[in-house]
Phi, psi and omega in degrees: 000066184263339178255103189250120180262124182243128175283108181265107181213138185279080177226175186293340182266359184297320181304317179296315179298317181298315180299318180295316179298319178294319178297319177298315181298320179291320183291327185244014183052050188261180181235127182261123174255111181271119181249119179249112178262123181248112181268121177248012182267087178210161178228149180247133180304133179083356181269072188291332181262359177078009183292316180293322179297319179296319179294319179295321178299321178296318179296317180298319178297316181297318179296318180297318180294321179294319178297316179298315181300315180298315185289323180294323176301318180290317182297331178299337181270352183272157183263041179228158175276140183206163172212161182230135175223131175244143183224148173275122181156179179280143184304316185294317182290321179294314180294323178298323178297313181286335184293340184304326180240039176242147178276333180201145177247128180257114181227172177280152177281344179248167177290131181305328180271345181206092187300337180285342180267150180293154184285120173288331178296314180299314180295316181296318179293318181297323184275312190266326183267340181057035176256143174302131184246127175256104183270117188253124179283154177299137179090356179296127184283349182145187182242117174268103187295340179268359183291160176303151181231144176246124177256120179272121188236128172229014173077010183267170175301319182297316180290328177294317178297317180297319180299312181298317183294332185272356183308315179303325178281321182293329177300326182275346185287141180286336180204131181242131176242129176257112187252138177225148181246126181085181182242010180086356180238310184290341180271004175081008180235158178261126178274118181290317182235121179290161182304326182299329179289325173296319179294321178296321178298315179297321181299325179294340177260013178077023182249116174275142178216154175261134177262126177234143180242138176244142182293144178281129174244298175200161182300323184291346180267349187298311182301319179297319178297318181291320178296320179295321178297320179294316180296318182297333182256008181053041183291132175266354182213135173241126182251128179203153173284158185243136171052064173291335173258168180305135185299319179296323179296318179293325179294318183283317188255349184092154180193171183297317180302310181299316182294324181288335180273353181248000000 
């Protein structure tokens, strides 16, 4: 994980994202690429001649430049390699472009404009860029790469991809738990790969793990069960596949991915 993509945006969760990106860079002798996407595509009601929109665009540019200047001063004091690039455009499309040659993308777990809502950036990158996404909650003090890790397993392609992508971090973890909910029958779904196969894959990489099973109650309870399992084990990292169901369906009806990001 040497090529680390960081979403640089002036919001309350940026400090947490920055700390995690720096911790990753130190652990893997990596390089942090800070990407700042500045969207100037907006319209204001009643602004028929575009004068207010033009003024607002100027203000947005000034704020972005000030944020970059503040952050670069700080980065100069850090012991990691880094670079900064700012682009005009929407955050999801700009980050997807850079993600093509990144080992991991560090974004917030919440929406930058509404921290209580799940991150569209995390979902978009996981689905369209196929890059491992590290979703960082606001207030996170950083990433302890040796801390216990919880792997959420449901035997799907998505969970398998997440497991493989997390191997560099799991190798460093002091304890790995592979957690599954239900038995693949009572939850109404078919498990393609049982937990033991996930454990065998990890063993080939020198990673021992404990398999734990939680009883199936209902889909809306799964995220809560997994979060409680992570807390009980003092997990510093939770690994899971994203959006096994259609993303729009999960947005409308709720889903484990959405629940874990909120």
